[in-house]
Backbone as numpy.savetxt, mean C-alpha at the origin, in Angstrom:
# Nx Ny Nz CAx CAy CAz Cx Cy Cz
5.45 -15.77 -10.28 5.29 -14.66 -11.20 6.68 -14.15 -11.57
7.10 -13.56 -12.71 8.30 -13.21 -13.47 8.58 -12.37 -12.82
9.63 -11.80 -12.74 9.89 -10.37 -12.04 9.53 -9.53 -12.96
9.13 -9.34 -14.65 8.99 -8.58 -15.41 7.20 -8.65 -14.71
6.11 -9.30 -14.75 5.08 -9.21 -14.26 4.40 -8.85 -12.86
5.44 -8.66 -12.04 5.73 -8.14 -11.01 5.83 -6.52 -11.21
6.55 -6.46 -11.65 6.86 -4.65 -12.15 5.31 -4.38 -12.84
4.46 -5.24 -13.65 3.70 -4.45 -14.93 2.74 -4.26 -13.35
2.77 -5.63 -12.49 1.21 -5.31 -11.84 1.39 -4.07 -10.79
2.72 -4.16 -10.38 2.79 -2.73 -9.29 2.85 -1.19 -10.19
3.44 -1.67 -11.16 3.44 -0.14 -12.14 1.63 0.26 -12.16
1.00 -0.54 -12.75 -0.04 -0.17 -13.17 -1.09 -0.21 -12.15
-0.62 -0.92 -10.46 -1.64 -0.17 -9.63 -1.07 0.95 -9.12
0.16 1.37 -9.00 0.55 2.31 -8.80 -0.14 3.66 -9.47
-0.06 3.34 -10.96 -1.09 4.45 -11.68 -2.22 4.22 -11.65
-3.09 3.50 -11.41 -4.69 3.39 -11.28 -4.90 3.64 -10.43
-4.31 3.80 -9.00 -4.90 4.08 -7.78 -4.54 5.48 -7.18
-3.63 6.51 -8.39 -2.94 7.85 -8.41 -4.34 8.49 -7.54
-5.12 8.69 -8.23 -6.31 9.90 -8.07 -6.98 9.20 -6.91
-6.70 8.02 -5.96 -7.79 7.79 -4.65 -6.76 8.74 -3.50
-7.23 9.09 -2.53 -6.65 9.60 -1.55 -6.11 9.12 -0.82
-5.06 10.02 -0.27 -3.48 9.11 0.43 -4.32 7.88 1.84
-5.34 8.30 2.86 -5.30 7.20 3.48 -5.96 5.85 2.76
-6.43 5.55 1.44 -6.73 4.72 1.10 -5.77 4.24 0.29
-4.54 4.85 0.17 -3.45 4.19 -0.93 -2.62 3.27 0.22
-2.75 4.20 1.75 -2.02 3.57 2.68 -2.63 1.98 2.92
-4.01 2.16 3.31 -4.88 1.15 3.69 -4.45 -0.02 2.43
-4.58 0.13 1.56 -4.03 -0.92 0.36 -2.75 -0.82 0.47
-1.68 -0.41 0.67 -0.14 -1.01 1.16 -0.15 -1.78 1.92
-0.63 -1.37 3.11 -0.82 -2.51 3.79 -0.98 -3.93 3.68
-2.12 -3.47 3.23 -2.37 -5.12 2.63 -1.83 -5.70 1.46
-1.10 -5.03 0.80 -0.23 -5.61 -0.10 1.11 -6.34 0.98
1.44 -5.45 1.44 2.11 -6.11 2.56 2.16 -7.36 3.92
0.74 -7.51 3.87 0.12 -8.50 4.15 0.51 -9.83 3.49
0.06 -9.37 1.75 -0.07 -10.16 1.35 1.40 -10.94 0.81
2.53 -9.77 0.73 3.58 -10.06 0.75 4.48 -9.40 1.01
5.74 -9.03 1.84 6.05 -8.15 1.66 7.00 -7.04 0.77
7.31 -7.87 -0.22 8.09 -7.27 -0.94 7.24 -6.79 -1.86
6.24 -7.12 -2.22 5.16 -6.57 -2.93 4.63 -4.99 -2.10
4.05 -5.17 -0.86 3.86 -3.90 -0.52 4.94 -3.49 -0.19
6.50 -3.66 -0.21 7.29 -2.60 -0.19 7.35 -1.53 -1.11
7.21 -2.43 -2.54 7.46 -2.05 -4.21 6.55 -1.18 -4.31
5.25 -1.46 -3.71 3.97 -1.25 -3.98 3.91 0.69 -3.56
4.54 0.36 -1.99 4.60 1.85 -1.12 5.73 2.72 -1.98
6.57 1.88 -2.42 7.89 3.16 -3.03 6.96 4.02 -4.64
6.41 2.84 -4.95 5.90 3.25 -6.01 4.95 4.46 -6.46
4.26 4.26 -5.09 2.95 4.93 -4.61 3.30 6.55 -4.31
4.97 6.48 -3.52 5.45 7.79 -2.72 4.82 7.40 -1.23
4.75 6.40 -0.76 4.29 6.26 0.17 5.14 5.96 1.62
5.60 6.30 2.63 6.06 6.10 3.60 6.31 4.33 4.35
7.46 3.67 3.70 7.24 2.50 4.02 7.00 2.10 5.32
7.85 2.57 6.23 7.73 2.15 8.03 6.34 2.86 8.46
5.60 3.50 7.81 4.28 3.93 8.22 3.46 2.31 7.92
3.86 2.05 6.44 2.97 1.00 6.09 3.14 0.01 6.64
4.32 -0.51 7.33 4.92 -1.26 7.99 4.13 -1.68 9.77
3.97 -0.12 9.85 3.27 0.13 11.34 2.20 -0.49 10.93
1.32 0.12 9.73 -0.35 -0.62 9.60 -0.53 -1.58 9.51
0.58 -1.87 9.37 -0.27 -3.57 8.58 0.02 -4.79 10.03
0.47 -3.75 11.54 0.17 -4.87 12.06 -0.80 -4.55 13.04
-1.76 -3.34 12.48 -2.71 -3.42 13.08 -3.86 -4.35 12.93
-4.76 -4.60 13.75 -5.52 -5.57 13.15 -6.95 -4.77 12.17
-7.80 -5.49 11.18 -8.17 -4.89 10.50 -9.35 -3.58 10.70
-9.98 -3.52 12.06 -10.13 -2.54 12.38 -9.60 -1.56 12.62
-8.31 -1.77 13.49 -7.53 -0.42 13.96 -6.88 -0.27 12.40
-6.90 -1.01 11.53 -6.27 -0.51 10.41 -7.59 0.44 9.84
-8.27 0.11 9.74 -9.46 0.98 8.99 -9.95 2.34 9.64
-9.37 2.69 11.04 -9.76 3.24 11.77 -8.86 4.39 12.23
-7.14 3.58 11.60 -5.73 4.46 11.63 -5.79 5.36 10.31
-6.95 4.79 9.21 -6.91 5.29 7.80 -8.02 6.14 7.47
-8.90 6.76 8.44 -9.72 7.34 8.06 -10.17 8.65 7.62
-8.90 9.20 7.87 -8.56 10.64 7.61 -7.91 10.87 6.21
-8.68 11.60 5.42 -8.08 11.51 3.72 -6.48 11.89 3.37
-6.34 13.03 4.87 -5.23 13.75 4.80 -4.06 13.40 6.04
-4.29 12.28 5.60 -3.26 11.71 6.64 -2.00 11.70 6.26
């Protein structure tokens, strides 16, 4: 993927996922981070999100991840 398409897809989940609540923006860093990590780095700065938090989650396994995220106001 281009680095210009890179930017459109984190820009624009960055703004589509504005209005869900912070432990579910975390829970999806994560796994962006999972899935790569420079993606959920981009993904967390983008977000305002605490990278070494997301860092911590994502090596939980997917329960304790769902289970570290369940509080809206985390």
């Amino acid at each position: 993927m281009s680095e210009e398409k890179r930017r459109i897809l984190i820009d624009n989940t960055a703004r589509n996922i504005e209005p869900v609540t912070k432990n579910i923006k975390y829970r999806h860093a994560a796994h962006c981070y999972l899935a790569d990590q420079e993606y959920g780095m981009r993904f967390s700065e983008a977000a305002n999100l605490d990278f070494e938090k997301v860092k911590t989650l994502a090596q939980l396994t997917n329960n304790e991840l769902n289970q570290a995220t369940m509080n809206p106001d985390m």
